[in-house]
């Protein structure tokens, strides 16, 4: 009765709630690049003086002839990547998300998305969990500013294993991608066997009373929240919405229709992020009560990652509270 | 190149100017000043320097031309039409709904445009990427990038300049249309660019300064770039006159982004050697 109804097809980690492995999702980017580099000689990687931080050094050491150091010049880096794609290369650029998607936004818009070029951008060190570097280095707007760009695909892997799959998929698919990674170690929820396809949300846990839609590190928090809710007799569905764009309308609408209430959780500004994207779908196809967990219109600050996640309301506890709130609204509608 | 060849390029440049005036006049908006100043450079590029096949714009053996100052696309469209990329009648669709000739070039609409452009300062970075990619594959194709002088206010241009020299991209040639005017006035008043040649040299480029309306000089400089065996990128700083060829537009910042009316089109075409 008190057990989560995990989706067996998802082949999630067997150590989900006991001694789960911890890895930063950026490791997945590094592994994915090397895997791609071995398969496809056209894959090239660019660095902007943060090559090791984003794990691109693994590729650079392995394939030095296909690595370009650009220096602290993100706008130029994105433009060079656009040019490389024009001669058949598959360029991956990475730096902190605040710079790769913010500082170089107009370059992403005009030189990459408008012509729909095959450029892959890693938004590394996404979210508040970057920690001590503080507000300037905590990307909390990257999903909002990139998902509004036509032709752009936006993917937020839940962990390092999914990060590798997302990187490899982006390299194998045409068109511009933003891939978001985190700096901190987070629970490795998925396994090599967990299904992953860009554009398809996965139901990690079955439930009928409420749906929790999450991305990135909040997927694990959503599972922890679902477990606690289950103990309190509330049956919640957990959906890993790793692809923010193109968004999986079908899975979201089914979840809203079948559970009648939705909570969204993301390590991002509430405005314009994953939750907003979900609401855009539900408002048109299945308007149900929705509560949004995320950063509420403010900048981050310095601190330990876990302290910040706590302070900015990005925990399983906040998700539990949001579920209870949304269930009251759902009940009120009946 | 012999004098007959130069004469031919001069004639083509005048023809491009007439097309520019007609197109922008018909569109009722556009950027005549910088289009006219760049006409001789573009004539030499399309009808002397660049290797391409208009029937197969994606041919892998082609040279790459990037118009970083995308707003002067009328001069590029005129050259492309004359070179056979598309019918000349289409020039008069410039800026119209549904036209392949967008207000700023769109590679997805018009084959032969290498990249979509319009936000200033981005073309040189893209050119660096292409040149670096060609270099990685050991390919001999050349890369050309035309920039405006006002555009050099953008910091990204200098990031790109630094990287081109750092990567020893001798297969890259930038051309600066140094017409000395931008929307708010003379470049020296808006934002001082001088000593411009020294700046490029300090960034590791080989600099050729020339008269951007002297086709003999332009052709020589482009030939010099092609045969250069060193490891530096080359920049041509071409002194030009904004609005060149139309007396009432010459050296007037006002004509940066304004279309001539019907009477002005008539006067301009008369000056450019076209009586009606």
mmCIF file of C-alpha atoms in Angstrom, chain B residues 31-35 37-38 69 71-72 120 147-153 176-194 196 238-244 246-257:
data_model
loop_
_atom_site.group_PDB
_atom_site.id
_atom_site.type_symbol
_atom_site.label_atom_id
_atom_site.label_comp_id
_atom_site.label_asym_id
_atom_site.label_seq_id
_atom_site.Cartn_x
_atom_site.Cartn_y
_atom_site.Cartn_z
ATOM 1 C CA UNK B 31 19.745 50.834 -47.509
ATOM 2 C CA UNK B 32 21.141 52.518 -50.614
ATOM 3 C CA UNK B 33 24.165 54.305 -49.114
ATOM 4 C CA UNK B 34 26.197 51.273 -48.060
ATOM 5 C CA UNK B 35 24.981 49.209 -50.994
ATOM 6 C CA UNK B 37 29.639 52.175 -51.575
ATOM 7 C CA UNK B 38 30.237 48.415 -51.718
ATOM 8 C CA UNK B 69 26.567 43.986 -42.973
ATOM 9 C CA UNK B 71 21.435 45.441 -44.632
ATOM 10 C CA UNK B 72 23.295 46.107 -47.893
ATOM 11 C CA UNK B 120 25.720 43.377 -37.028
ATOM 12 C CA UNK B 147 31.962 44.280 -43.147
ATOM 13 C CA UNK B 148 30.803 47.840 -42.747
ATOM 14 C CA UNK B 149 32.986 50.299 -40.892
ATOM 15 C CA UNK B 150 30.193 51.296 -38.497
ATOM 16 C CA UNK B 151 29.824 47.606 -37.785
ATOM 17 C CA UNK B 152 33.338 47.582 -36.359
ATOM 18 C CA UNK B 153 31.869 49.233 -33.242
ATOM 19 C CA UNK B 176 35.968 46.643 -44.723
ATOM 20 C CA UNK B 177 33.766 49.074 -46.636
ATOM 21 C CA UNK B 178 35.300 52.188 -45.086
ATOM 22 C CA UNK B 179 32.752 54.738 -46.181
ATOM 23 C CA UNK B 180 33.134 56.765 -43.003
ATOM 24 C CA UNK B 181 29.428 57.195 -42.267
ATOM 25 C CA UNK B 182 26.929 55.419 -40.086
ATOM 26 C CA UNK B 183 23.348 56.223 -39.159
ATOM 27 C CA UNK B 184 24.154 58.739 -36.447
ATOM 28 C CA UNK B 185 26.827 60.489 -38.527
ATOM 29 C CA UNK B 186 30.535 60.278 -39.384
ATOM 30 C CA UNK B 187 32.166 57.188 -37.866
ATOM 31 C CA UNK B 188 34.807 59.376 -36.251
ATOM 32 C CA UNK B 189 32.115 61.283 -34.375
ATOM 33 C CA UNK B 190 29.957 58.297 -33.473
ATOM 34 C CA UNK B 191 32.872 56.128 -32.340
ATOM 35 C CA UNK B 192 36.452 56.717 -33.408
ATOM 36 C CA UNK B 193 37.845 53.752 -35.338
ATOM 37 C CA UNK B 194 41.259 55.142 -36.239
ATOM 38 C CA UNK B 196 42.046 51.355 -38.089
ATOM 39 C CA UNK B 238 38.680 49.904 -48.746
ATOM 40 C CA UNK B 239 38.185 53.671 -48.641
ATOM 41 C CA UNK B 240 34.806 54.289 -50.208
ATOM 42 C CA UNK B 241 32.148 56.953 -50.603
ATOM 43 C CA UNK B 242 28.766 56.233 -49.082
ATOM 44 C CA UNK B 243 26.140 56.552 -51.816
ATOM 45 C CA UNK B 244 28.848 56.376 -54.502
ATOM 46 C CA UNK B 246 24.520 59.110 -57.074
ATOM 47 C CA UNK B 247 25.560 62.703 -56.438
ATOM 48 C CA UNK B 248 22.742 63.597 -54.079
ATOM 49 C CA UNK B 249 23.334 60.487 -51.973
ATOM 50 C CA UNK B 250 27.120 60.707 -51.786
ATOM 51 C CA UNK B 251 28.578 61.308 -48.332
ATOM 52 C CA UNK B 252 25.176 61.778 -46.728
ATOM 53 C CA UNK B 253 24.451 59.654 -43.649
ATOM 54 C CA UNK B 254 20.795 60.404 -44.286
ATOM 55 C CA UNK B 255 20.865 57.985 -47.246
ATOM 56 C CA UNK B 256 21.986 55.075 -45.075
ATOM 57 C CA UNK B 257 18.526 53.625 -44.760
#
